[in-house]
XYZ file of N, CA and C in Angstrom:
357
model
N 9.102 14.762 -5.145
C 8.673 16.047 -5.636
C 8.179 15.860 -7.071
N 6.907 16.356 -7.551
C 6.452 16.295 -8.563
C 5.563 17.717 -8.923
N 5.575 17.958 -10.568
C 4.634 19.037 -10.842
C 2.910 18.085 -10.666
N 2.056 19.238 -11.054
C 0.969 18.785 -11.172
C 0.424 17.759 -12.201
N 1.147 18.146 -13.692
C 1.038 17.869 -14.786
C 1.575 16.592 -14.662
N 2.795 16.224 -14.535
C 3.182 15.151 -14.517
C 2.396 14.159 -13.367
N 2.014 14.144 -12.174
C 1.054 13.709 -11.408
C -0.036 13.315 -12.224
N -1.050 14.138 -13.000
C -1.934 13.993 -13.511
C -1.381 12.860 -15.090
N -0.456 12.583 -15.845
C 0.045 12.169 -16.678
C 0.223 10.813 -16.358
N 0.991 11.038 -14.733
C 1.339 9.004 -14.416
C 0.033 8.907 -13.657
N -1.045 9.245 -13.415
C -1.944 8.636 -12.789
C -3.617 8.899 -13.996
N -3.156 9.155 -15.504
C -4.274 9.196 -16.287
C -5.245 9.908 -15.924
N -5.586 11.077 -15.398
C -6.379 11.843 -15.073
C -5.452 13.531 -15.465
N -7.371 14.536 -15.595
C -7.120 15.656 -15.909
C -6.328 16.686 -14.699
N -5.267 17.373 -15.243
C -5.021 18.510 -14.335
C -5.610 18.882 -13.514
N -7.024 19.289 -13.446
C -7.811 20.042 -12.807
C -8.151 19.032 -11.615
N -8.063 17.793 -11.555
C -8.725 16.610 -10.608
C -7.693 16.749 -9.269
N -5.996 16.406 -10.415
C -4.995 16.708 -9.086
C -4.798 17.762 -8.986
N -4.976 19.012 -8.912
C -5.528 20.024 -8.310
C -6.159 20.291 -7.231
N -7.280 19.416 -7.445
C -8.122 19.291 -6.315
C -8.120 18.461 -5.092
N -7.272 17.244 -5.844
C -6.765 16.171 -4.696
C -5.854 17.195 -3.859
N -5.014 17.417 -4.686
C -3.765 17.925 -4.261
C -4.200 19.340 -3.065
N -5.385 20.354 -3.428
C -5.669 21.161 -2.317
C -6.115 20.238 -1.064
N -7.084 19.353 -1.941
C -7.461 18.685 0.015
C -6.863 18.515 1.128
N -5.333 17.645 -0.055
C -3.967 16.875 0.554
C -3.415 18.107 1.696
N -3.347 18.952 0.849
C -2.591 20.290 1.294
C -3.564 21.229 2.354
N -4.726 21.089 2.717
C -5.310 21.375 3.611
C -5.163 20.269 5.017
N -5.213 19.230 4.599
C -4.906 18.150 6.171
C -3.571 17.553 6.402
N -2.415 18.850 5.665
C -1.131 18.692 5.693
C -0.405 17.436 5.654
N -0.910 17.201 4.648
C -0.210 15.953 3.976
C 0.535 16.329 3.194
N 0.794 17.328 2.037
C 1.459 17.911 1.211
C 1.568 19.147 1.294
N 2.372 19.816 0.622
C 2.966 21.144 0.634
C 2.745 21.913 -1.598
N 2.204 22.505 -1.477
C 1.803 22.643 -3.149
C 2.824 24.294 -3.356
N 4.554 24.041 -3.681
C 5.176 25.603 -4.171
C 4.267 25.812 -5.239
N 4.953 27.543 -4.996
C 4.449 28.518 -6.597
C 5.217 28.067 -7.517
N 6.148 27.517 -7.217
C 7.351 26.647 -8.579
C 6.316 25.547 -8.990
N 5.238 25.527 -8.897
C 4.192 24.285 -9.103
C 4.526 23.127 -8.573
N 5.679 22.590 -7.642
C 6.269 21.264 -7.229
C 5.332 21.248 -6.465
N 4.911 20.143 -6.573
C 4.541 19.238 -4.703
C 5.100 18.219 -4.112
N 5.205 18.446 -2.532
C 5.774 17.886 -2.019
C 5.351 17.640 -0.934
N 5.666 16.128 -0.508
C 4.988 15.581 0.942
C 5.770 16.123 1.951
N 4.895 16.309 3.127
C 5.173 16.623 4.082
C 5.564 15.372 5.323
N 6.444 15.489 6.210
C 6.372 14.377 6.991
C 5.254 13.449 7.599
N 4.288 14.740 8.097
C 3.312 13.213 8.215
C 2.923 12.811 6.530
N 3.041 13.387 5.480
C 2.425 12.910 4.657
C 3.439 11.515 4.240
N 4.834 11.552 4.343
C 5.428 10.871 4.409
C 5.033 9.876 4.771
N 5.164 9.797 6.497
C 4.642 8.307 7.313
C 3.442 8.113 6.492
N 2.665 8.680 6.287
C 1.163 7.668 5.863
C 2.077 7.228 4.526
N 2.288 7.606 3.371
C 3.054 7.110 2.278
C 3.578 5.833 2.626
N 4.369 5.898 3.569
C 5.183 4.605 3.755
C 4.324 3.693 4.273
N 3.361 3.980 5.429
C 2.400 2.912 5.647
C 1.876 2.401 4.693
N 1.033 3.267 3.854
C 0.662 2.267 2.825
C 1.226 1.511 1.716
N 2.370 2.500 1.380
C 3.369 1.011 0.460
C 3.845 -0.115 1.198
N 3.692 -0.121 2.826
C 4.098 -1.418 3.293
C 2.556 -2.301 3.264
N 1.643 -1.345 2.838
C 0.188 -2.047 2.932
C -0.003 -3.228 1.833
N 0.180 -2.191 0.831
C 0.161 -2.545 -0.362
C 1.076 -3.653 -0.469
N 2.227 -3.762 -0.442
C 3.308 -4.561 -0.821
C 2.943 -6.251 -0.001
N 2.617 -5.526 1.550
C 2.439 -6.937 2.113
C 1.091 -7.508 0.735
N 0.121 -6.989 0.947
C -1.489 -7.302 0.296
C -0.927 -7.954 -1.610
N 0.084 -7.219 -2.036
C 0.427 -7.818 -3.103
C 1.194 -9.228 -2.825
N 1.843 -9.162 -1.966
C 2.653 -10.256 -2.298
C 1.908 -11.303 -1.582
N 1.311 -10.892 -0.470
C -0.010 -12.114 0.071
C -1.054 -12.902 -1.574
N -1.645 -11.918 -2.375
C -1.905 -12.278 -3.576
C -1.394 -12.984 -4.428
N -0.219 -12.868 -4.939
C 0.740 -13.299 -5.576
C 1.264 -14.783 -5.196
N 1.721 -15.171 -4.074
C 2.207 -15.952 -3.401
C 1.986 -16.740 -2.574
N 0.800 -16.257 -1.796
C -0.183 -17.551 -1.579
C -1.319 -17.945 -1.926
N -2.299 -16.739 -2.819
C -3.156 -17.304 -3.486
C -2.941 -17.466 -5.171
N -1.382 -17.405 -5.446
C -1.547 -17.867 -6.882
C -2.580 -16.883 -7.984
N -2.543 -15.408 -7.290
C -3.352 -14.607 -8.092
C -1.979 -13.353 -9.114
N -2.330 -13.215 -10.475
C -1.682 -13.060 -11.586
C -1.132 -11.630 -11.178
N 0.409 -11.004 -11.678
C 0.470 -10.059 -11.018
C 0.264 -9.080 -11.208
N -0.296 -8.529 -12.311
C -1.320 -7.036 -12.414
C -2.436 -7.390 -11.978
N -3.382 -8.338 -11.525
C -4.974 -8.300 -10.603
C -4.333 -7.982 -9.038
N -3.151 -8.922 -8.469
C -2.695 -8.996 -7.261
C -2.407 -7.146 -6.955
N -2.005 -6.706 -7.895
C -1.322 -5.454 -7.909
C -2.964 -4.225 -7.419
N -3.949 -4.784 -8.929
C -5.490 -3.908 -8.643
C -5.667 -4.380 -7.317
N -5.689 -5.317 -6.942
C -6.636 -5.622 -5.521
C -6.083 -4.726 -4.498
N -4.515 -4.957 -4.511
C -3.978 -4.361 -2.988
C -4.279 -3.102 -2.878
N -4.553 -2.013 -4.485
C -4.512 -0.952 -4.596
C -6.163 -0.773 -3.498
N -6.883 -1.447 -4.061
C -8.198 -1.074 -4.091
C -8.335 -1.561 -2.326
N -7.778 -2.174 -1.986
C -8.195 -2.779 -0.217
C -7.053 -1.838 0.582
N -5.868 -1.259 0.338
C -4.853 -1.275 1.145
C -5.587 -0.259 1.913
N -6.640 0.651 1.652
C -6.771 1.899 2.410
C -7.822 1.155 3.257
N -8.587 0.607 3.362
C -9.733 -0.008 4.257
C -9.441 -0.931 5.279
N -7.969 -1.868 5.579
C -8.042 -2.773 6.670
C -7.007 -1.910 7.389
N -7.478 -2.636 8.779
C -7.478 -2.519 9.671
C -6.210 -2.689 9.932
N -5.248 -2.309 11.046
C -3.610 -2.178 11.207
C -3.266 -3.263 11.536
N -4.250 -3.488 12.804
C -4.328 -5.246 13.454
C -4.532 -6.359 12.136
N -4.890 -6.248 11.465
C -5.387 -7.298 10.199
C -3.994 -7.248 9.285
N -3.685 -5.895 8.765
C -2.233 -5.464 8.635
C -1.064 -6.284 9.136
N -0.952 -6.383 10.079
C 0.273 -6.592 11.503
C -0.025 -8.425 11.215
N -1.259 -8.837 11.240
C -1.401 -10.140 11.125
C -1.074 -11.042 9.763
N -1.376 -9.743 9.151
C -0.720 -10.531 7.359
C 0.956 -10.378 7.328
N 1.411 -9.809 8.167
C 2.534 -9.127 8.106
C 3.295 -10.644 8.645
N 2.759 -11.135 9.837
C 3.167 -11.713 10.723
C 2.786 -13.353 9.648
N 1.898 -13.522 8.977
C 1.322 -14.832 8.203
C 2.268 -14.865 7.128
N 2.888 -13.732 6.675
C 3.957 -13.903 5.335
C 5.172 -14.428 5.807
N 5.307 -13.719 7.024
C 6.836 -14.452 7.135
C 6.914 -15.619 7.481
N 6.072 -15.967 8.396
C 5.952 -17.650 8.958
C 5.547 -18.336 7.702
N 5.009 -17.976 6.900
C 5.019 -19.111 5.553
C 6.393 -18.841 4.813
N 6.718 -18.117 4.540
C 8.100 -17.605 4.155
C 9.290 -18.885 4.674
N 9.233 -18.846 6.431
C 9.866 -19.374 7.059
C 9.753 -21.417 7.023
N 8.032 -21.515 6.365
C 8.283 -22.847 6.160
C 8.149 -23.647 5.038
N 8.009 -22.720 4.244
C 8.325 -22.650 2.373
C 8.089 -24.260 1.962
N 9.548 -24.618 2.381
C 10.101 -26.190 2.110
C 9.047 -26.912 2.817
N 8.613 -26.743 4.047
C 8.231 -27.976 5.082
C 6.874 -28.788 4.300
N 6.922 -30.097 4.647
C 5.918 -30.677 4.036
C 5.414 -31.086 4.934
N 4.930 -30.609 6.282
C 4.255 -30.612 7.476
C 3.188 -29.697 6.899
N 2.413 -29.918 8.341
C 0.906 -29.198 7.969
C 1.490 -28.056 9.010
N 1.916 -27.178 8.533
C 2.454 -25.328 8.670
C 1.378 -25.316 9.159
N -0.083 -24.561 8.113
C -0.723 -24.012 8.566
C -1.375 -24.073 9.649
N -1.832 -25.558 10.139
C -2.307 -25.663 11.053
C -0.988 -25.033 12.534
N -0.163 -25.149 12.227
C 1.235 -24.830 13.166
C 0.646 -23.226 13.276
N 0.580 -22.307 12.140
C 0.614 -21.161 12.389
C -0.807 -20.992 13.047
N -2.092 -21.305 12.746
C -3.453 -21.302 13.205
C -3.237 -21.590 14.805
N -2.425 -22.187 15.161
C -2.083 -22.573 16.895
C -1.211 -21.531 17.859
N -0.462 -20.985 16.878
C 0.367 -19.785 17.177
C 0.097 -18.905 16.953
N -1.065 -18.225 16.669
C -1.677 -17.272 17.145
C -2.841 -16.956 17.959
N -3.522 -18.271 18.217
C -4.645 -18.616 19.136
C -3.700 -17.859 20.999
């Protein structure tokens, strides 16, 4: 739950912008906007929320950790891609973190292991 003001404060933009986000949101019931000025997500607005912080989080730490990218760029990128791929592409990075995860140590050729296991 957040006012408008403060919304507009942690995300550097004018009042009047989340306003406007915030009616759209609140027209394709994603959010709920009280006369107490709070807003608040609504359940589906919820699930999408959580989808994309699992978007994001996988896409950051894919950045971070296997391409050795710094962690405020890793952080811009995921922001800027998490809304555009695909669930399947999603599900597959999802599935590529842990199996590297899982062979961290190995000084085998993994990748080619994982490139076979998903063919």
């Amino acid at each position: 739950m957040a006012r408008i003001k403060d919304i507009a404060r942690l995300r550097d933009v004018a009042s009047p912008t989340v306003t406007v986000a915030v009616d759209r949101l609140r027209q394709v019931g994603l959010v709920q906007h009280e006369k107490s000025g709070y807003v608040t997500l609504t359940d589906e607005g919820l699930r999408l929320a959580k989808r994309l912080e699992r978007r994001h989080n996988l896409l950051r730490e894919f950045f971070q950790k296997i391409l050795g990218v710094e962690e405020d760029i890793a952080e811009t990128d995921a922001c800027n891609i998490e809304h555009i791929l695909n669930k399947a592409s999603i599900d597959n990075l999802e599935r590529f973190l842990e199996f590297a995860k899982e062979h961290e140590g190995d000084n085998g050729n993994w990748l080619a292991e994982y490139i076979n296991r998903i063919k």
